């Protein structure tokens, strides 16, 4: 007899957890180790057999650099709270890692140009929002 769930969280929560874990380039074991739980327990969350507690779900969304809506709603985005000082480098996506690798291989002058360009793009985006 299957275990009963303790809440009415959407069954696709586990699929989204898997999606964001993969986007971060993490294994189930790495996530489980960071959460201080067994890998099989985490696997049950992704497969929908079991659900994480609210406290654990909070740790998961923080680890993935997303908000609760990304896990609980059916949104198709991967937003990071880059200003979050608690966000660790192990949650970088593969694309972010590639950018950093390329950036580090550039000359100091080219790195400065890239930083200036990113600042310009960011400032343009924030002006549109305001």
mmCIF file of N, CA and C in Angstrom:
data_model
loop_
_atom_site.group_PDB
_atom_site.id
_atom_site.type_symbol
_atom_site.label_atom_id
_atom_site.label_comp_id
_atom_site.label_asym_id
_atom_site.label_seq_id
_atom_site.Cartn_x
_atom_site.Cartn_y
_atom_site.Cartn_z
ATOM 1 N N UNK A 1 0.843 -1.174 0.000
ATOM 2 C CA UNK A 1 0.000 0.000 0.000
ATOM 3 C C UNK A 1 0.891 1.240 0.000
ATOM 4 N N UNK A 2 0.677 2.204 -0.941
ATOM 5 C CA UNK A 2 1.520 3.388 -1.010
ATOM 6 C C UNK A 2 1.327 4.293 0.204
ATOM 7 N N UNK A 3 2.388 5.014 0.528
ATOM 8 C CA UNK A 3 2.325 5.949 1.645
ATOM 9 C C UNK A 3 1.389 7.100 1.304
ATOM 10 N N UNK A 4 0.706 7.586 2.312
ATOM 11 C CA UNK A 4 -0.176 8.724 2.112
ATOM 12 C C UNK A 4 0.621 10.001 2.256
ATOM 13 N N UNK A 5 0.283 10.963 1.443
ATOM 14 C CA UNK A 5 0.947 12.253 1.530
ATOM 15 C C UNK A 5 0.263 13.085 2.605
ATOM 16 N N UNK A 6 1.060 13.965 3.208
ATOM 17 C CA UNK A 6 0.527 14.742 4.322
ATOM 18 C C UNK A 6 -0.073 16.067 3.874
ATOM 19 N N UNK A 7 0.021 16.404 2.589
ATOM 20 C CA UNK A 7 -0.540 17.662 2.115
ATOM 21 C C UNK A 7 -1.048 17.485 0.701
ATOM 22 N N UNK A 8 -1.534 18.564 0.138
ATOM 23 C CA UNK A 8 -2.073 18.515 -1.215
ATOM 24 C C UNK A 8 -1.144 19.193 -2.218
ATOM 25 N N UNK A 9 0.152 19.073 -2.041
ATOM 26 C CA UNK A 9 1.099 19.656 -2.977
ATOM 27 C C UNK A 9 0.957 18.955 -4.318
ATOM 28 N N UNK A 10 0.981 19.742 -5.379
ATOM 29 C CA UNK A 10 0.862 19.243 -6.752
ATOM 30 C C UNK A 10 1.871 18.111 -6.999
ATOM 31 N N UNK A 11 1.432 17.081 -7.686
ATOM 32 C CA UNK A 11 2.292 15.922 -7.957
ATOM 33 C C UNK A 11 3.492 16.272 -8.828
ATOM 34 N N UNK A 12 3.405 17.368 -9.589
ATOM 35 C CA UNK A 12 4.514 17.732 -10.472
ATOM 36 C C UNK A 12 5.626 18.487 -9.742
ATOM 37 N N UNK A 13 5.481 18.691 -8.446
ATOM 38 C CA UNK A 13 6.533 19.345 -7.660
ATOM 39 C C UNK A 13 7.831 18.559 -7.778
ATOM 40 N N UNK A 14 7.749 17.249 -7.690
ATOM 41 C CA UNK A 14 8.937 16.411 -7.800
ATOM 42 C C UNK A 14 9.620 16.552 -9.150
ATOM 43 N N UNK A 15 8.823 16.661 -10.205
ATOM 44 C CA UNK A 15 9.400 16.846 -11.541
ATOM 45 C C UNK A 15 10.135 18.169 -11.641
ATOM 46 N N UNK A 16 9.573 19.206 -11.036
ATOM 47 C CA UNK A 16 10.243 20.508 -11.057
ATOM 48 C C UNK A 16 11.500 20.486 -10.196
ATOM 49 N N UNK A 17 11.453 19.756 -9.074
ATOM 50 C CA UNK A 17 12.650 19.619 -8.248
ATOM 51 C C UNK A 17 13.758 18.967 -9.070
ATOM 52 N N UNK A 18 13.415 17.934 -9.816
ATOM 53 C CA UNK A 18 14.395 17.244 -10.663
ATOM 54 C C UNK A 18 14.940 18.197 -11.719
ATOM 55 N N UNK A 19 14.047 18.962 -12.361
ATOM 56 C CA UNK A 19 14.445 19.900 -13.402
ATOM 57 C C UNK A 19 15.471 20.902 -12.875
ATOM 58 N N UNK A 20 15.168 21.524 -11.749
ATOM 59 C CA UNK A 20 16.066 22.541 -11.212
ATOM 60 C C UNK A 20 17.371 21.923 -10.689
ATOM 61 N N UNK A 21 17.302 20.733 -10.158
ATOM 62 C CA UNK A 21 18.531 20.051 -9.713
ATOM 63 C C UNK A 21 19.449 19.829 -10.906
ATOM 64 N N UNK A 22 18.888 19.357 -12.002
ATOM 65 C CA UNK A 22 19.680 19.114 -13.205
ATOM 66 C C UNK A 22 20.220 20.430 -13.766
ATOM 67 N N UNK A 23 19.396 21.482 -13.749
ATOM 68 C CA UNK A 23 19.855 22.786 -14.225
ATOM 69 C C UNK A 23 21.038 23.290 -13.405
ATOM 70 N N UNK A 24 21.087 22.924 -12.143
ATOM 71 C CA UNK A 24 22.197 23.311 -11.270
ATOM 72 C C UNK A 24 23.401 22.400 -11.453
ATOM 73 N N UNK A 25 23.244 21.336 -12.227
ATOM 74 C CA UNK A 25 24.346 20.411 -12.457
ATOM 75 C C UNK A 25 24.658 19.548 -11.240
ATOM 76 N N UNK A 26 23.631 19.267 -10.442
ATOM 77 C CA UNK A 26 23.820 18.489 -9.220
ATOM 78 C C UNK A 26 23.237 17.088 -9.352
ATOM 79 N N UNK A 27 23.820 16.152 -8.640
ATOM 80 C CA UNK A 27 23.270 14.801 -8.558
ATOM 81 C C UNK A 27 22.309 14.738 -7.373
ATOM 82 N N UNK A 28 21.498 13.694 -7.353
ATOM 83 C CA UNK A 28 20.622 13.498 -6.195
ATOM 84 C C UNK A 28 21.448 13.345 -4.928
ATOM 85 N N UNK A 29 22.572 12.661 -5.037
ATOM 86 C CA UNK A 29 23.430 12.454 -3.869
ATOM 87 C C UNK A 29 23.976 13.777 -3.343
ATOM 88 N N UNK A 30 24.390 14.666 -4.228
ATOM 89 C CA UNK A 30 24.910 15.963 -3.802
ATOM 90 C C UNK A 30 23.843 16.784 -3.083
ATOM 91 N N UNK A 31 22.627 16.762 -3.608
ATOM 92 C CA UNK A 31 21.535 17.493 -2.964
ATOM 93 C C UNK A 31 21.226 16.875 -1.611
ATOM 94 N N UNK A 32 21.131 15.561 -1.577
ATOM 95 C CA UNK A 32 20.843 14.873 -0.313
ATOM 96 C C UNK A 32 21.915 15.162 0.728
ATOM 97 N N UNK A 33 23.172 15.134 0.324
ATOM 98 C CA UNK A 33 24.261 15.431 1.261
ATOM 99 C C UNK A 33 24.149 16.852 1.799
ATOM 100 N N UNK A 34 23.839 17.802 0.913
ATOM 101 C CA UNK A 34 23.710 19.201 1.339
ATOM 102 C C UNK A 34 22.530 19.388 2.298
ATOM 103 N N UNK A 35 21.484 18.573 2.114
ATOM 104 C CA UNK A 35 20.301 18.663 2.980
ATOM 105 C C UNK A 35 20.417 17.783 4.224
ATOM 106 N N UNK A 36 21.495 16.993 4.262
ATOM 107 C CA UNK A 36 21.735 16.082 5.383
ATOM 108 C C UNK A 36 20.627 15.030 5.506
ATOM 109 N N UNK A 37 20.242 14.469 4.345
ATOM 110 C CA UNK A 37 19.246 13.395 4.299
ATOM 111 C C UNK A 37 19.801 12.270 3.433
ATOM 112 N N UNK A 38 19.146 11.123 3.434
ATOM 113 C CA UNK A 38 19.533 10.002 2.576
ATOM 114 C C UNK A 38 19.157 10.298 1.128
ATOM 115 N N UNK A 39 19.941 9.767 0.197
ATOM 116 C CA UNK A 39 19.622 9.950 -1.218
ATOM 117 C C UNK A 39 18.268 9.343 -1.550
ATOM 118 N N UNK A 40 17.956 8.190 -0.967
ATOM 119 C CA UNK A 40 16.674 7.548 -1.260
ATOM 120 C C UNK A 40 15.506 8.419 -0.816
ATOM 121 N N UNK A 41 15.681 9.141 0.263
ATOM 122 C CA UNK A 41 14.634 10.063 0.716
ATOM 123 C C UNK A 41 14.435 11.162 -0.315
ATOM 124 N N UNK A 42 15.549 11.736 -0.795
ATOM 125 C CA UNK A 42 15.433 12.791 -1.803
ATOM 126 C C UNK A 42 14.818 12.232 -3.096
ATOM 127 N N UNK A 43 15.202 11.029 -3.484
ATOM 128 C CA UNK A 43 14.646 10.404 -4.687
ATOM 129 C C UNK A 43 13.128 10.285 -4.567
ATOM 130 N N UNK A 44 12.648 9.959 -3.379
ATOM 131 C CA UNK A 44 11.198 9.857 -3.158
ATOM 132 C C UNK A 44 10.509 11.204 -3.369
ATOM 133 N N UNK A 45 11.188 12.307 -3.036
ATOM 134 C CA UNK A 45 10.621 13.636 -3.279
ATOM 135 C C UNK A 45 10.487 13.889 -4.782
ATOM 136 N N UNK A 46 11.524 13.552 -5.531
ATOM 137 C CA UNK A 46 11.497 13.788 -6.976
ATOM 138 C C UNK A 46 10.495 12.894 -7.691
ATOM 139 N N UNK A 47 10.285 11.698 -7.197
ATOM 140 C CA UNK A 47 9.360 10.766 -7.855
ATOM 141 C C UNK A 47 7.926 10.921 -7.356
ATOM 142 N N UNK A 48 7.718 11.752 -6.358
ATOM 143 C CA UNK A 48 6.370 12.000 -5.862
ATOM 144 C C UNK A 48 5.868 10.981 -4.865
ATOM 145 N N UNK A 49 6.722 10.063 -4.430
ATOM 146 C CA UNK A 49 6.337 9.060 -3.436
ATOM 147 C C UNK A 49 6.151 9.725 -2.070
ATOM 148 N N UNK A 50 6.953 10.738 -1.818
ATOM 149 C CA UNK A 50 6.936 11.435 -0.541
ATOM 150 C C UNK A 50 7.114 12.922 -0.796
ATOM 151 N N UNK A 51 6.857 13.738 0.220
ATOM 152 C CA UNK A 51 7.008 15.185 0.099
ATOM 153 C C UNK A 51 7.951 15.704 1.170
ATOM 154 N N UNK A 52 8.756 16.711 0.830
ATOM 155 C CA UNK A 52 9.617 17.315 1.854
ATOM 156 C C UNK A 52 8.783 18.171 2.810
ATOM 157 N N UNK A 53 9.280 18.325 4.015
ATOM 158 C CA UNK A 53 8.627 19.231 4.959
ATOM 159 C C UNK A 53 8.764 20.659 4.433
ATOM 160 N N UNK A 54 7.999 21.570 4.981
ATOM 161 C CA UNK A 54 8.095 22.965 4.559
ATOM 162 C C UNK A 54 9.496 23.515 4.829
ATOM 163 N N UNK A 55 10.072 23.124 5.943
ATOM 164 C CA UNK A 55 11.425 23.569 6.284
ATOM 165 C C UNK A 55 12.432 23.061 5.253
ATOM 166 N N UNK A 56 12.322 21.788 4.899
ATOM 167 C CA UNK A 56 13.242 21.204 3.926
ATOM 168 C C UNK A 56 13.015 21.790 2.537
ATOM 169 N N UNK A 57 11.770 22.038 2.183
ATOM 170 C CA UNK A 57 11.471 22.653 0.892
ATOM 171 C C UNK A 57 12.113 24.036 0.814
ATOM 172 N N UNK A 58 12.105 24.754 1.925
ATOM 173 C CA UNK A 58 12.766 26.057 1.969
ATOM 174 C C UNK A 58 14.253 25.944 1.695
ATOM 175 N N UNK A 59 14.883 24.916 2.238
ATOM 176 C CA UNK A 59 16.313 24.701 1.993
ATOM 177 C C UNK A 59 16.563 24.331 0.535
ATOM 178 N N UNK A 60 15.659 23.560 -0.039
ATOM 179 C CA UNK A 60 15.807 23.125 -1.424
ATOM 180 C C UNK A 60 15.723 24.318 -2.379
ATOM 181 N N UNK A 61 14.708 25.164 -2.202
ATOM 182 C CA UNK A 61 14.571 26.303 -3.115
ATOM 183 C C UNK A 61 15.744 27.268 -2.953
ATOM 184 N N UNK A 62 16.242 27.401 -1.752
ATOM 185 C CA UNK A 62 17.400 28.264 -1.522
ATOM 186 C C UNK A 62 18.636 27.684 -2.201
ATOM 187 N N UNK A 63 18.806 26.381 -2.112
ATOM 188 C CA UNK A 63 19.950 25.715 -2.739
ATOM 189 C C UNK A 63 19.914 25.891 -4.256
ATOM 190 N N UNK A 64 18.721 25.789 -4.849
ATOM 191 C CA UNK A 64 18.582 25.894 -6.291
ATOM 192 C C UNK A 64 18.565 27.347 -6.768
ATOM 193 N N UNK A 65 18.478 28.299 -5.822
ATOM 194 C CA UNK A 65 18.472 29.706 -6.193
ATOM 195 C C UNK A 65 17.177 30.153 -6.840
ATOM 196 N N UNK A 66 16.075 29.552 -6.422
ATOM 197 C CA UNK A 66 14.762 29.884 -6.982
ATOM 198 C C UNK A 66 13.844 30.291 -5.841
ATOM 199 N N UNK A 67 12.607 30.644 -6.171
ATOM 200 C CA UNK A 67 11.649 30.922 -5.111
ATOM 201 C C UNK A 67 10.612 29.798 -5.054
ATOM 202 N N UNK A 68 9.755 29.854 -4.052
ATOM 203 C CA UNK A 68 8.758 28.791 -3.856
ATOM 204 C C UNK A 68 7.856 28.624 -5.081
ATOM 205 N N UNK A 69 7.523 29.729 -5.754
ATOM 206 C CA UNK A 69 6.621 29.643 -6.907
ATOM 207 C C UNK A 69 7.190 28.792 -8.025
ATOM 208 N N UNK A 70 8.503 28.796 -8.170
ATOM 209 C CA UNK A 70 9.114 27.991 -9.223
ATOM 210 C C UNK A 70 8.891 26.502 -8.978
ATOM 211 N N UNK A 71 8.809 26.108 -7.728
ATOM 212 C CA UNK A 71 8.574 24.705 -7.379
ATOM 213 C C UNK A 71 7.083 24.400 -7.287
ATOM 214 N N UNK A 72 6.315 25.280 -6.669
ATOM 215 C CA UNK A 72 4.915 24.984 -6.387
ATOM 216 C C UNK A 72 3.967 25.305 -7.540
ATOM 217 N N UNK A 73 4.295 26.297 -8.354
ATOM 218 C CA UNK A 73 3.463 26.643 -9.506
ATOM 219 C C UNK A 73 4.023 25.958 -10.739
ATOM 220 N N UNK A 74 3.311 26.063 -11.820
ATOM 221 C CA UNK A 74 3.796 25.454 -13.059
ATOM 222 C C UNK A 74 4.417 26.533 -13.946
ATOM 223 N N UNK A 75 5.436 27.198 -13.427
ATOM 224 C CA UNK A 75 6.120 28.247 -14.179
ATOM 225 C C UNK A 75 7.330 27.658 -14.862
ATOM 226 N N UNK A 76 7.629 28.179 -16.011
ATOM 227 C CA UNK A 76 8.760 27.672 -16.779
ATOM 228 C C UNK A 76 9.869 28.722 -16.796
ATOM 229 N N UNK A 77 10.514 28.925 -15.648
ATOM 230 C CA UNK A 77 11.629 29.851 -15.591
ATOM 231 C C UNK A 77 12.619 29.394 -14.542
ATOM 232 N N UNK A 78 13.774 29.945 -14.650
ATOM 233 C CA UNK A 78 14.835 29.572 -13.722
ATOM 234 C C UNK A 78 15.513 30.855 -13.273
ATOM 235 N N UNK A 79 14.903 31.524 -12.295
ATOM 236 C CA UNK A 79 15.422 32.793 -11.810
ATOM 237 C C UNK A 79 16.264 32.559 -10.584
ATOM 238 N N UNK A 80 17.344 33.279 -10.513
ATOM 239 C CA UNK A 80 18.205 33.211 -9.343
ATOM 240 C C UNK A 80 18.126 34.529 -8.606
ATOM 241 N N UNK A 81 18.225 34.438 -7.320
ATOM 242 C CA UNK A 81 18.336 35.642 -6.515
ATOM 243 C C UNK A 81 19.818 35.902 -6.326
ATOM 244 N N UNK A 82 20.409 36.585 -7.318
ATOM 245 C CA UNK A 82 21.856 36.763 -7.319
ATOM 246 C C UNK A 82 22.327 37.622 -6.162
ATOM 247 N N UNK A 83 21.443 38.395 -5.592
ATOM 248 C CA UNK A 83 21.845 39.230 -4.460
ATOM 249 C C UNK A 83 21.848 38.439 -3.154
ATOM 250 N N UNK A 84 21.376 37.205 -3.187
ATOM 251 C CA UNK A 84 21.308 36.368 -1.994
ATOM 252 C C UNK A 84 22.712 35.938 -1.585
ATOM 253 N N UNK A 85 23.172 36.444 -0.477
ATOM 254 C CA UNK A 85 24.545 36.165 -0.032
ATOM 255 C C UNK A 85 24.731 34.704 0.355
ATOM 256 N N UNK A 86 23.648 33.989 0.628
ATOM 257 C CA UNK A 86 23.751 32.590 1.030
ATOM 258 C C UNK A 86 23.849 31.641 -0.153
ATOM 259 N N UNK A 87 23.693 32.149 -1.363
ATOM 260 C CA UNK A 87 23.725 31.288 -2.536
ATOM 261 C C UNK A 87 25.151 30.805 -2.778
ATOM 262 N N UNK A 88 25.330 29.515 -2.791
ATOM 263 C CA UNK A 88 26.667 28.957 -2.946
ATOM 264 C C UNK A 88 26.979 28.703 -4.405
ATOM 265 N N UNK A 89 28.252 28.549 -4.725
ATOM 266 C CA UNK A 89 28.659 28.343 -6.113
ATOM 267 C C UNK A 89 28.271 26.979 -6.656
ATOM 268 N N UNK A 90 27.961 26.031 -5.800
ATOM 269 C CA UNK A 90 27.619 24.705 -6.312
ATOM 270 C C UNK A 90 26.243 24.657 -6.957
ATOM 271 N N UNK A 91 25.503 25.768 -6.960
ATOM 272 C CA UNK A 91 24.196 25.779 -7.610
ATOM 273 C C UNK A 91 24.228 26.493 -8.959
ATOM 274 N N UNK A 92 25.409 26.704 -9.502
ATOM 275 C CA UNK A 92 25.506 27.309 -10.827
ATOM 276 C C UNK A 92 25.029 26.326 -11.887
ATOM 277 N N UNK A 93 24.321 26.867 -12.883
ATOM 278 C CA UNK A 93 23.924 26.015 -14.001
ATOM 279 C C UNK A 93 25.146 25.719 -14.852
ATOM 280 N N UNK A 94 25.004 24.768 -15.757
ATOM 281 C CA UNK A 94 26.113 24.442 -16.656
ATOM 282 C C UNK A 94 26.471 25.648 -17.522
ATOM 283 N N UNK A 95 25.475 26.413 -17.954
ATOM 284 C CA UNK A 95 25.731 27.603 -18.770
ATOM 285 C C UNK A 95 26.509 28.649 -17.965
ATOM 286 N N UNK A 96 26.135 28.820 -16.691
ATOM 287 C CA UNK A 96 26.850 29.774 -15.843
ATOM 288 C C UNK A 96 28.297 29.341 -15.620
ATOM 289 N N UNK A 97 28.497 28.060 -15.437
ATOM 290 C CA UNK A 97 29.862 27.552 -15.276
ATOM 291 C C UNK A 97 30.687 27.795 -16.527
ATOM 292 N N UNK A 98 30.078 27.598 -17.703
ATOM 293 C CA UNK A 98 30.788 27.824 -18.971
ATOM 294 C C UNK A 98 31.182 29.292 -19.108
ATOM 295 N N UNK A 99 30.274 30.185 -18.725
ATOM 296 C CA UNK A 99 30.572 31.620 -18.798
ATOM 297 C C UNK A 99 31.746 31.964 -17.890
ATOM 298 N N UNK A 100 31.727 31.450 -16.690
ATOM 299 C CA UNK A 100 32.810 31.739 -15.744
ATOM 300 C C UNK A 100 34.132 31.183 -16.243
ATOM 301 N N UNK A 101 34.102 29.983 -16.796
ATOM 302 C CA UNK A 101 35.327 29.382 -17.332
ATOM 303 C C UNK A 101 35.899 30.234 -18.459
ATOM 304 N N UNK A 102 35.033 30.666 -19.363
ATOM 305 C CA UNK A 102 35.491 31.515 -20.468
ATOM 306 C C UNK A 102 36.010 32.853 -19.960
ATOM 307 N N UNK A 103 35.294 33.422 -19.004
ATOM 308 C CA UNK A 103 35.689 34.712 -18.429
ATOM 309 C C UNK A 103 37.086 34.626 -17.822
ATOM 310 N N UNK A 104 37.342 33.570 -17.095
ATOM 311 C CA UNK A 104 38.640 33.410 -16.435
ATOM 312 C C UNK A 104 39.789 33.225 -17.417
ATOM 313 N N UNK A 105 39.476 32.774 -18.630
ATOM 314 C CA UNK A 105 40.536 32.573 -19.618
ATOM 315 C C UNK A 105 40.874 33.858 -20.383
ATOM 316 N N UNK A 106 40.112 34.921 -20.160
ATOM 317 C CA UNK A 106 40.323 36.179 -20.872
ATOM 318 C C UNK A 106 41.368 37.047 -20.168
ATOM 319 N N UNK A 107 41.880 38.003 -20.916
ATOM 320 C CA UNK A 107 42.814 38.971 -20.341
ATOM 321 C C UNK A 107 42.049 39.879 -19.372
ATOM 322 N N UNK A 108 42.780 40.541 -18.492
ATOM 323 C CA UNK A 108 42.160 41.470 -17.527
ATOM 324 C C UNK A 108 41.404 42.582 -18.261
ATOM 325 N N UNK A 109 41.952 43.028 -19.377
ATOM 326 C CA UNK A 109 41.307 44.084 -20.160
ATOM 327 C C UNK A 109 39.968 43.607 -20.720
ATOM 328 N N UNK A 110 39.950 42.396 -21.278
ATOM 329 C CA UNK A 110 38.702 41.843 -21.811
ATOM 330 C C UNK A 110 37.696 41.566 -20.694
ATOM 331 N N UNK A 111 38.168 41.111 -19.537
ATOM 332 C CA UNK A 111 37.281 40.898 -18.396
ATOM 333 C C UNK A 111 36.616 42.211 -17.987
ATOM 334 N N UNK A 112 37.387 43.286 -17.997
ATOM 335 C CA UNK A 112 36.839 44.594 -17.634
ATOM 336 C C UNK A 112 35.752 45.007 -18.626
ATOM 337 N N UNK A 113 35.994 44.786 -19.925
ATOM 338 C CA UNK A 113 35.002 45.117 -20.950
ATOM 339 C C UNK A 113 33.715 44.312 -20.747
ATOM 340 N N UNK A 114 33.868 43.036 -20.449
ATOM 341 C CA UNK A 114 32.700 42.171 -20.211
ATOM 342 C C UNK A 114 31.910 42.691 -19.011
ATOM 343 N N UNK A 115 32.599 43.027 -17.946
ATOM 344 C CA UNK A 115 31.926 43.542 -16.745
ATOM 345 C C UNK A 115 31.189 44.841 -17.045
ATOM 346 N N UNK A 116 31.807 45.711 -17.803
ATOM 347 C CA UNK A 116 31.160 46.978 -18.178
ATOM 348 C C UNK A 116 29.911 46.709 -19.016
ATOM 349 N N UNK A 117 30.009 45.761 -19.935
ATOM 350 C CA UNK A 117 28.867 45.415 -20.783
ATOM 351 C C UNK A 117 27.724 44.829 -19.957
ATOM 352 N N UNK A 118 28.051 43.949 -19.030
ATOM 353 C CA UNK A 118 27.029 43.360 -18.163
ATOM 354 C C UNK A 118 26.369 44.444 -17.317
ATOM 355 N N UNK A 119 27.158 45.361 -16.780
ATOM 356 C CA UNK A 119 26.598 46.469 -15.999
ATOM 357 C C UNK A 119 25.643 47.305 -16.844
ATOM 358 N N UNK A 120 26.019 47.580 -18.100
ATOM 359 C CA UNK A 120 25.170 48.362 -18.992
ATOM 360 C C UNK A 120 23.839 47.630 -19.231
ATOM 361 N N UNK A 121 23.901 46.326 -19.528
ATOM 362 C CA UNK A 121 22.680 45.547 -19.756
ATOM 363 C C UNK A 121 21.800 45.519 -18.512
ATOM 364 N N UNK A 122 22.421 45.317 -17.375
ATOM 365 C CA UNK A 122 21.676 45.262 -16.116
ATOM 366 C C UNK A 122 20.993 46.600 -15.835
ATOM 367 N N UNK A 123 21.711 47.692 -16.043
ATOM 368 C CA UNK A 123 21.140 49.028 -15.797
ATOM 369 C C UNK A 123 19.980 49.307 -16.738
ATOM 370 N N UNK A 124 20.094 48.891 -18.000
ATOM 371 C CA UNK A 124 18.994 49.068 -18.957
ATOM 372 C C UNK A 124 17.767 48.275 -18.498
ATOM 373 N N UNK A 125 17.984 47.063 -18.036
ATOM 374 C CA UNK A 125 16.869 46.213 -17.606
ATOM 375 C C UNK A 125 16.177 46.819 -16.386
ATOM 376 N N UNK A 126 16.943 47.301 -15.427
ATOM 377 C CA UNK A 126 16.328 47.862 -14.218
ATOM 378 C C UNK A 126 15.608 49.158 -14.501
ATOM 379 N N UNK A 127 16.053 49.941 -15.498
ATOM 380 C CA UNK A 127 15.350 51.160 -15.881
ATOM 381 C C UNK A 127 13.979 50.825 -16.451
ATOM 382 N N UNK A 128 13.880 49.737 -17.249
ATOM 383 C CA UNK A 128 12.613 49.327 -17.827
ATOM 384 C C UNK A 128 11.628 48.885 -16.763
ATOM 385 N N UNK A 129 12.150 48.260 -15.722
ATOM 386 C CA UNK A 129 11.288 47.766 -14.638
ATOM 387 C C UNK A 129 10.734 48.930 -13.826
ATOM 388 N N UNK A 130 11.562 49.931 -13.584
ATOM 389 C CA UNK A 130 11.141 51.091 -12.794
ATOM 390 C C UNK A 130 10.294 51.975 -13.650
#
